[in-house]
């Protein structure tokens, strides 16, 4: 005899049967006590499929960054973009560390551009910053991390308006409108990732 809410695995069929709890006082409809059978293989396939799709997504984002970096003539851009792409492959396991690494690489990119002329800045492969921020918002298990990630990217964009004179980095956003455009894009990506939490 099955107890209300019991889950059992079939001995031969490999099925999971879930029996809904019975209503108190007999007032529930008949479907409350219906038994739903789900094959164990289907559950395993679903989990494997989700992991496979996650890997495909990570590789696709990394390829976007590499392809964007390959459009520039300097070897430094390809190296920086390649390292950012490699970092993105770990975005699900270490989202905070990946964002910190990508932001540090971006700072190095701007320093190399302004001080030595060895890199392009800003560049299309800087989209890796948004990918990394999105990963923190979606995958971090710490409550405050998504907000910290968004604030960090907004602050980094703000430095593009004023520059970092002490580090020799010149401003690259020459108007408030440019800054608002960067901020609007950042907030839009943040909100999209936040809405997908738990999906």
PDB file of C-alpha atoms in Angstrom:
ATOM      1  CA  UNK A   1       0.000   0.000   0.000  1.00  0.00           C
ATOM      2  CA  UNK A   2       1.352   3.439  -0.962  1.00  0.00           C
ATOM      3  CA  UNK A   3       1.324   6.272   1.451  1.00  0.00           C
ATOM      4  CA  UNK A   4       0.247   9.769   0.407  1.00  0.00           C
ATOM      5  CA  UNK A   5       3.039  11.620  -1.406  1.00  0.00           C
ATOM      6  CA  UNK A   6       5.153   8.455  -1.749  1.00  0.00           C
ATOM      7  CA  UNK A   7       7.766   8.135  -4.527  1.00  0.00           C
ATOM      8  CA  UNK A   8       8.799   4.699  -5.705  1.00  0.00           C
ATOM      9  CA  UNK A   9      11.106   3.372  -8.396  1.00  0.00           C
ATOM     10  CA  UNK A  10       9.746   0.465 -10.448  1.00  0.00           C
ATOM     11  CA  UNK A  11      11.704  -2.751 -10.032  1.00  0.00           C
ATOM     12  CA  UNK A  12      11.815  -3.559 -13.722  1.00  0.00           C
ATOM     13  CA  UNK A  13      10.498  -0.587 -15.651  1.00  0.00           C
ATOM     14  CA  UNK A  14      12.750   2.068 -14.131  1.00  0.00           C
ATOM     15  CA  UNK A  15       9.834   4.411 -13.458  1.00  0.00           C
ATOM     16  CA  UNK A  16       9.263   6.973 -10.747  1.00  0.00           C
ATOM     17  CA  UNK A  17       5.669   7.052  -9.508  1.00  0.00           C
ATOM     18  CA  UNK A  18       4.482  10.059  -7.577  1.00  0.00           C
ATOM     19  CA  UNK A  19       1.182   9.863  -5.724  1.00  0.00           C
ATOM     20  CA  UNK A  20      -0.404  13.152  -4.805  1.00  0.00           C
ATOM     21  CA  UNK A  21      -1.525  13.535  -1.152  1.00  0.00           C
ATOM     22  CA  UNK A  22      -5.135  12.782  -0.368  1.00  0.00           C
ATOM     23  CA  UNK A  23      -7.366  15.617   0.652  1.00  0.00           C
ATOM     24  CA  UNK A  24      -8.473  16.016   4.209  1.00  0.00           C
ATOM     25  CA  UNK A  25     -12.153  15.360   4.769  1.00  0.00           C
ATOM     26  CA  UNK A  26     -12.645  13.837   1.316  1.00  0.00           C
ATOM     27  CA  UNK A  27     -13.352  17.192  -0.266  1.00  0.00           C
ATOM     28  CA  UNK A  28     -10.550  17.002  -2.863  1.00  0.00           C
ATOM     29  CA  UNK A  29     -11.185  16.174  -6.499  1.00  0.00           C
ATOM     30  CA  UNK A  30     -10.234  12.782  -7.870  1.00  0.00           C
ATOM     31  CA  UNK A  31      -7.137  14.070  -9.629  1.00  0.00           C
ATOM     32  CA  UNK A  32      -5.527  14.867  -6.270  1.00  0.00           C
ATOM     33  CA  UNK A  33      -4.898  11.159  -5.722  1.00  0.00           C
ATOM     34  CA  UNK A  34      -3.809  10.416  -9.297  1.00  0.00           C
ATOM     35  CA  UNK A  35      -0.478   8.706  -9.738  1.00  0.00           C
ATOM     36  CA  UNK A  36       2.027  10.247 -12.160  1.00  0.00           C
ATOM     37  CA  UNK A  37       4.699   7.954 -13.593  1.00  0.00           C
ATOM     38  CA  UNK A  38       7.923   9.463 -14.960  1.00  0.00           C
ATOM     39  CA  UNK A  39      10.652   7.227 -16.446  1.00  0.00           C
ATOM     40  CA  UNK A  40      13.960   7.515 -14.596  1.00  0.00           C
ATOM     41  CA  UNK A  41      15.743   7.537 -17.941  1.00  0.00           C
ATOM     42  CA  UNK A  42      13.839  10.669 -18.920  1.00  0.00           C
ATOM     43  CA  UNK A  43      14.949  12.426 -15.737  1.00  0.00           C
ATOM     44  CA  UNK A  44      18.573  11.462 -16.361  1.00  0.00           C
ATOM     45  CA  UNK A  45      18.341  12.527 -19.998  1.00  0.00           C
ATOM     46  CA  UNK A  46      16.914  15.877 -18.969  1.00  0.00           C
ATOM     47  CA  UNK A  47      19.811  16.475 -16.572  1.00  0.00           C
ATOM     48  CA  UNK A  48      22.391  15.465 -19.149  1.00  0.00           C
ATOM     49  CA  UNK A  49      20.729  17.592 -21.774  1.00  0.00           C
ATOM     50  CA  UNK A  50      20.805  20.641 -19.503  1.00  0.00           C
ATOM     51  CA  UNK A  51      24.502  20.117 -18.778  1.00  0.00           C
ATOM     52  CA  UNK A  52      25.244  19.637 -22.474  1.00  0.00           C
ATOM     53  CA  UNK A  53      23.342  22.778 -23.391  1.00  0.00           C
ATOM     54  CA  UNK A  54      25.251  24.655 -20.690  1.00  0.00           C
ATOM     55  CA  UNK A  55      28.576  23.587 -22.195  1.00  0.00           C
ATOM     56  CA  UNK A  56      27.402  24.557 -25.683  1.00  0.00           C
ATOM     57  CA  UNK A  57      26.342  27.983 -24.389  1.00  0.00           C
ATOM     58  CA  UNK A  58      29.691  28.545 -22.649  1.00  0.00           C
ATOM     59  CA  UNK A  59      31.640  27.593 -25.772  1.00  0.00           C
ATOM     60  CA  UNK A  60      29.420  29.795 -27.945  1.00  0.00           C
ATOM     61  CA  UNK A  61      30.018  32.845 -25.730  1.00  0.00           C
ATOM     62  CA  UNK A  62      33.764  32.174 -25.742  1.00  0.00           C
ATOM     63  CA  UNK A  63      33.761  31.890 -29.542  1.00  0.00           C
ATOM     64  CA  UNK A  64      31.947  35.218 -29.850  1.00  0.00           C
ATOM     65  CA  UNK A  65      34.756  36.877 -27.893  1.00  0.00           C
ATOM     66  CA  UNK A  66      37.501  35.145 -29.904  1.00  0.00           C
ATOM     67  CA  UNK A  67      35.907  36.053 -33.233  1.00  0.00           C
ATOM     68  CA  UNK A  68      35.488  39.650 -32.091  1.00  0.00           C
ATOM     69  CA  UNK A  69      39.154  39.822 -31.060  1.00  0.00           C
ATOM     70  CA  UNK A  70      40.309  38.318 -34.355  1.00  0.00           C
ATOM     71  CA  UNK A  71      38.944  41.347 -36.214  1.00  0.00           C
ATOM     72  CA  UNK A  72      41.818  43.486 -34.901  1.00  0.00           C
ATOM     73  CA  UNK A  73      45.251  43.586 -36.474  1.00  0.00           C
ATOM     74  CA  UNK A  74      47.374  43.520 -33.324  1.00  0.00           C
ATOM     75  CA  UNK A  75      48.430  40.227 -31.768  1.00  0.00           C
ATOM     76  CA  UNK A  76      47.843  41.674 -28.304  1.00  0.00           C
ATOM     77  CA  UNK A  77      44.120  41.982 -29.009  1.00  0.00           C
ATOM     78  CA  UNK A  78      43.923  38.321 -29.988  1.00  0.00           C
ATOM     79  CA  UNK A  79      45.779  37.285 -26.832  1.00  0.00           C
ATOM     80  CA  UNK A  80      43.599  39.413 -24.562  1.00  0.00           C
ATOM     81  CA  UNK A  81      40.411  38.234 -26.240  1.00  0.00           C
ATOM     82  CA  UNK A  82      41.578  34.625 -26.120  1.00  0.00           C
ATOM     83  CA  UNK A  83      42.317  34.776 -22.398  1.00  0.00           C
ATOM     84  CA  UNK A  84      38.941  36.416 -21.739  1.00  0.00           C
ATOM     85  CA  UNK A  85      37.278  33.634 -23.712  1.00  0.00           C
ATOM     86  CA  UNK A  86      39.091  30.969 -21.706  1.00  0.00           C
ATOM     87  CA  UNK A  87      37.938  32.633 -18.497  1.00  0.00           C
ATOM     88  CA  UNK A  88      34.329  32.489 -19.683  1.00  0.00           C
ATOM     89  CA  UNK A  89      34.513  28.699 -19.898  1.00  0.00           C
ATOM     90  CA  UNK A  90      34.579  28.654 -16.075  1.00  0.00           C
ATOM     91  CA  UNK A  91      31.765  31.171 -15.678  1.00  0.00           C
ATOM     92  CA  UNK A  92      29.285  28.683 -14.156  1.00  0.00           C
ATOM     93  CA  UNK A  93      31.626  27.314 -11.493  1.00  0.00           C
ATOM     94  CA  UNK A  94      33.475  30.530 -10.581  1.00  0.00           C
ATOM     95  CA  UNK A  95      31.346  33.449 -11.797  1.00  0.00           C
ATOM     96  CA  UNK A  96      32.798  36.024  -9.397  1.00  0.00           C
ATOM     97  CA  UNK A  97      36.398  35.095 -10.154  1.00  0.00           C
ATOM     98  CA  UNK A  98      35.682  35.151 -13.890  1.00  0.00           C
ATOM     99  CA  UNK A  99      34.231  38.663 -13.695  1.00  0.00           C
ATOM    100  CA  UNK A 100      37.218  39.885 -11.677  1.00  0.00           C
ATOM    101  CA  UNK A 101      39.645  38.351 -14.181  1.00  0.00           C
ATOM    102  CA  UNK A 102      37.847  39.815 -17.202  1.00  0.00           C
ATOM    103  CA  UNK A 103      37.718  43.276 -15.614  1.00  0.00           C
ATOM    104  CA  UNK A 104      41.448  43.062 -14.835  1.00  0.00           C
ATOM    105  CA  UNK A 105      42.191  42.049 -18.437  1.00  0.00           C
ATOM    106  CA  UNK A 106      40.083  44.956 -19.661  1.00  0.00           C
ATOM    107  CA  UNK A 107      42.045  47.371 -17.477  1.00  0.00           C
ATOM    108  CA  UNK A 108      45.289  45.924 -18.888  1.00  0.00           C
ATOM    109  CA  UNK A 109      43.887  46.317 -22.392  1.00  0.00           C
ATOM    110  CA  UNK A 110      43.204  50.038 -21.886  1.00  0.00           C
ATOM    111  CA  UNK A 111      46.593  50.576 -20.258  1.00  0.00           C
ATOM    112  CA  UNK A 112      48.359  48.873 -23.180  1.00  0.00           C
ATOM    113  CA  UNK A 113      46.368  51.019 -25.594  1.00  0.00           C
ATOM    114  CA  UNK A 114      46.980  54.371 -23.933  1.00  0.00           C
ATOM    115  CA  UNK A 115      50.564  53.853 -22.755  1.00  0.00           C
ATOM    116  CA  UNK A 116      52.122  51.685 -25.452  1.00  0.00           C
ATOM    117  CA  UNK A 117      49.632  51.544 -28.294  1.00  0.00           C
ATOM    118  CA  UNK A 118      49.715  47.746 -28.272  1.00  0.00           C
ATOM    119  CA  UNK A 119      45.982  47.088 -28.036  1.00  0.00           C
ATOM    120  CA  UNK A 120      42.694  48.466 -29.270  1.00  0.00           C
ATOM    121  CA  UNK A 121      40.381  50.099 -26.728  1.00  0.00           C
ATOM    122  CA  UNK A 122      37.491  50.056 -26.519  1.00  0.00           C
ATOM    123  CA  UNK A 123      37.108  46.928 -28.608  1.00  0.00           C
ATOM    124  CA  UNK A 124      34.313  44.588 -29.644  1.00  0.00           C
ATOM    125  CA  UNK A 125      35.686  41.739 -27.511  1.00  0.00           C
ATOM    126  CA  UNK A 126      35.002  43.828 -24.420  1.00  0.00           C
ATOM    127  CA  UNK A 127      31.554  42.253 -24.632  1.00  0.00           C
ATOM    128  CA  UNK A 128      33.192  39.596 -22.439  1.00  0.00           C
ATOM    129  CA  UNK A 129      32.611  41.979 -19.516  1.00  0.00           C
ATOM    130  CA  UNK A 130      28.858  41.811 -20.058  1.00  0.00           C
ATOM    131  CA  UNK A 131      28.986  38.031 -20.457  1.00  0.00           C
ATOM    132  CA  UNK A 132      30.905  37.712 -17.182  1.00  0.00           C
ATOM    133  CA  UNK A 133      28.523  40.034 -15.341  1.00  0.00           C
ATOM    134  CA  UNK A 134      25.557  38.073 -16.698  1.00  0.00           C
ATOM    135  CA  UNK A 135      27.153  34.886 -15.372  1.00  0.00           C
ATOM    136  CA  UNK A 136      27.473  36.302 -11.857  1.00  0.00           C
ATOM    137  CA  UNK A 137      23.854  37.452 -11.859  1.00  0.00           C
ATOM    138  CA  UNK A 138      22.582  34.101 -13.103  1.00  0.00           C
ATOM    139  CA  UNK A 139      24.889  31.599 -11.414  1.00  0.00           C
ATOM    140  CA  UNK A 140      26.195  33.135  -8.188  1.00  0.00           C
ATOM    141  CA  UNK A 141      24.804  31.584  -4.996  1.00  0.00           C
ATOM    142  CA  UNK A 142      25.632  34.629  -2.885  1.00  0.00           C
ATOM    143  CA  UNK A 143      22.700  37.010  -2.513  1.00  0.00           C
ATOM    144  CA  UNK A 144      24.670  40.254  -2.836  1.00  0.00           C
ATOM    145  CA  UNK A 145      26.977  39.182  -5.666  1.00  0.00           C
ATOM    146  CA  UNK A 146      24.632  40.047  -8.570  1.00  0.00           C
ATOM    147  CA  UNK A 147      24.267  43.598  -7.252  1.00  0.00           C
ATOM    148  CA  UNK A 148      28.009  43.934  -6.682  1.00  0.00           C
ATOM    149  CA  UNK A 149      28.685  42.692 -10.213  1.00  0.00           C
ATOM    150  CA  UNK A 150      26.313  45.221 -11.729  1.00  0.00           C
ATOM    151  CA  UNK A 151      27.789  48.036  -9.665  1.00  0.00           C
ATOM    152  CA  UNK A 152      31.337  47.047 -10.653  1.00  0.00           C
ATOM    153  CA  UNK A 153      30.534  47.135 -14.371  1.00  0.00           C
ATOM    154  CA  UNK A 154      28.692  50.449 -14.044  1.00  0.00           C
ATOM    155  CA  UNK A 155      31.684  51.887 -12.185  1.00  0.00           C
ATOM    156  CA  UNK A 156      34.061  50.577 -14.830  1.00  0.00           C
ATOM    157  CA  UNK A 157      31.962  52.289 -17.491  1.00  0.00           C
ATOM    158  CA  UNK A 158      32.069  55.518 -15.487  1.00  0.00           C
ATOM    159  CA  UNK A 159      35.870  55.480 -15.558  1.00  0.00           C
ATOM    160  CA  UNK A 160      35.563  55.604 -19.321  1.00  0.00           C
ATOM    161  CA  UNK A 161      34.104  59.079 -18.943  1.00  0.00           C
ATOM    162  CA  UNK A 162      36.764  60.469 -16.599  1.00  0.00           C
ATOM    163  CA  UNK A 163      39.716  58.145 -17.257  1.00  0.00           C
ATOM    164  CA  UNK A 164      42.392  57.146 -14.770  1.00  0.00           C
ATOM    165  CA  UNK A 165      45.065  59.859 -14.933  1.00  0.00           C
ATOM    166  CA  UNK A 166      47.274  58.142 -12.362  1.00  0.00           C
ATOM    167  CA  UNK A 167      47.446  55.030 -14.539  1.00  0.00           C
ATOM    168  CA  UNK A 168      47.796  56.964 -17.760  1.00  0.00           C
ATOM    169  CA  UNK A 169      44.384  55.842 -19.057  1.00  0.00           C
ATOM    170  CA  UNK A 170      42.541  58.507 -21.025  1.00  0.00           C
ATOM    171  CA  UNK A 171      38.733  58.852 -21.179  1.00  0.00           C
ATOM    172  CA  UNK A 172      37.117  57.039 -24.091  1.00  0.00           C
ATOM    173  CA  UNK A 173      33.532  58.193 -23.528  1.00  0.00           C
ATOM    174  CA  UNK A 174      33.460  61.787 -24.692  1.00  0.00           C
ATOM    175  CA  UNK A 175      29.902  62.699 -23.774  1.00  0.00           C
ATOM    176  CA  UNK A 176      27.301  61.985 -21.127  1.00  0.00           C
ATOM    177  CA  UNK A 177      25.143  60.433 -23.840  1.00  0.00           C
ATOM    178  CA  UNK A 178      27.840  57.814 -24.513  1.00  0.00           C
ATOM    179  CA  UNK A 179      28.011  56.995 -20.818  1.00  0.00           C
ATOM    180  CA  UNK A 180      24.235  56.663 -20.579  1.00  0.00           C
ATOM    181  CA  UNK A 181      24.275  54.335 -23.586  1.00  0.00           C
ATOM    182  CA  UNK A 182      26.836  52.073 -21.899  1.00  0.00           C
ATOM    183  CA  UNK A 183      24.893  52.150 -18.652  1.00  0.00           C
ATOM    184  CA  UNK A 184      21.615  51.400 -20.423  1.00  0.00           C
ATOM    185  CA  UNK A 185      23.145  48.367 -22.139  1.00  0.00           C
ATOM    186  CA  UNK A 186      24.633  47.156 -18.858  1.00  0.00           C
ATOM    187  CA  UNK A 187      21.355  47.516 -16.979  1.00  0.00           C
ATOM    188  CA  UNK A 188      19.428  45.774 -19.773  1.00  0.00           C
ATOM    189  CA  UNK A 189      21.778  42.765 -19.701  1.00  0.00           C
ATOM    190  CA  UNK A 190      21.680  42.684 -15.891  1.00  0.00           C
ATOM    191  CA  UNK A 191      17.885  42.683 -15.828  1.00  0.00           C
ATOM    192  CA  UNK A 192      17.709  39.942 -18.451  1.00  0.00           C
ATOM    193  CA  UNK A 193      20.085  37.718 -16.483  1.00  0.00           C
ATOM    194  CA  UNK A 194      18.269  38.471 -13.222  1.00  0.00           C
ATOM    195  CA  UNK A 195      14.914  37.516 -14.752  1.00  0.00           C
ATOM    196  CA  UNK A 196      16.385  34.143 -15.786  1.00  0.00           C
ATOM    197  CA  UNK A 197      17.568  33.217 -12.285  1.00  0.00           C
ATOM    198  CA  UNK A 198      16.473  29.694 -11.442  1.00  0.00           C
ATOM    199  CA  UNK A 199      15.510  28.964 -15.038  1.00  0.00           C
TER     200      UNK A 199
END
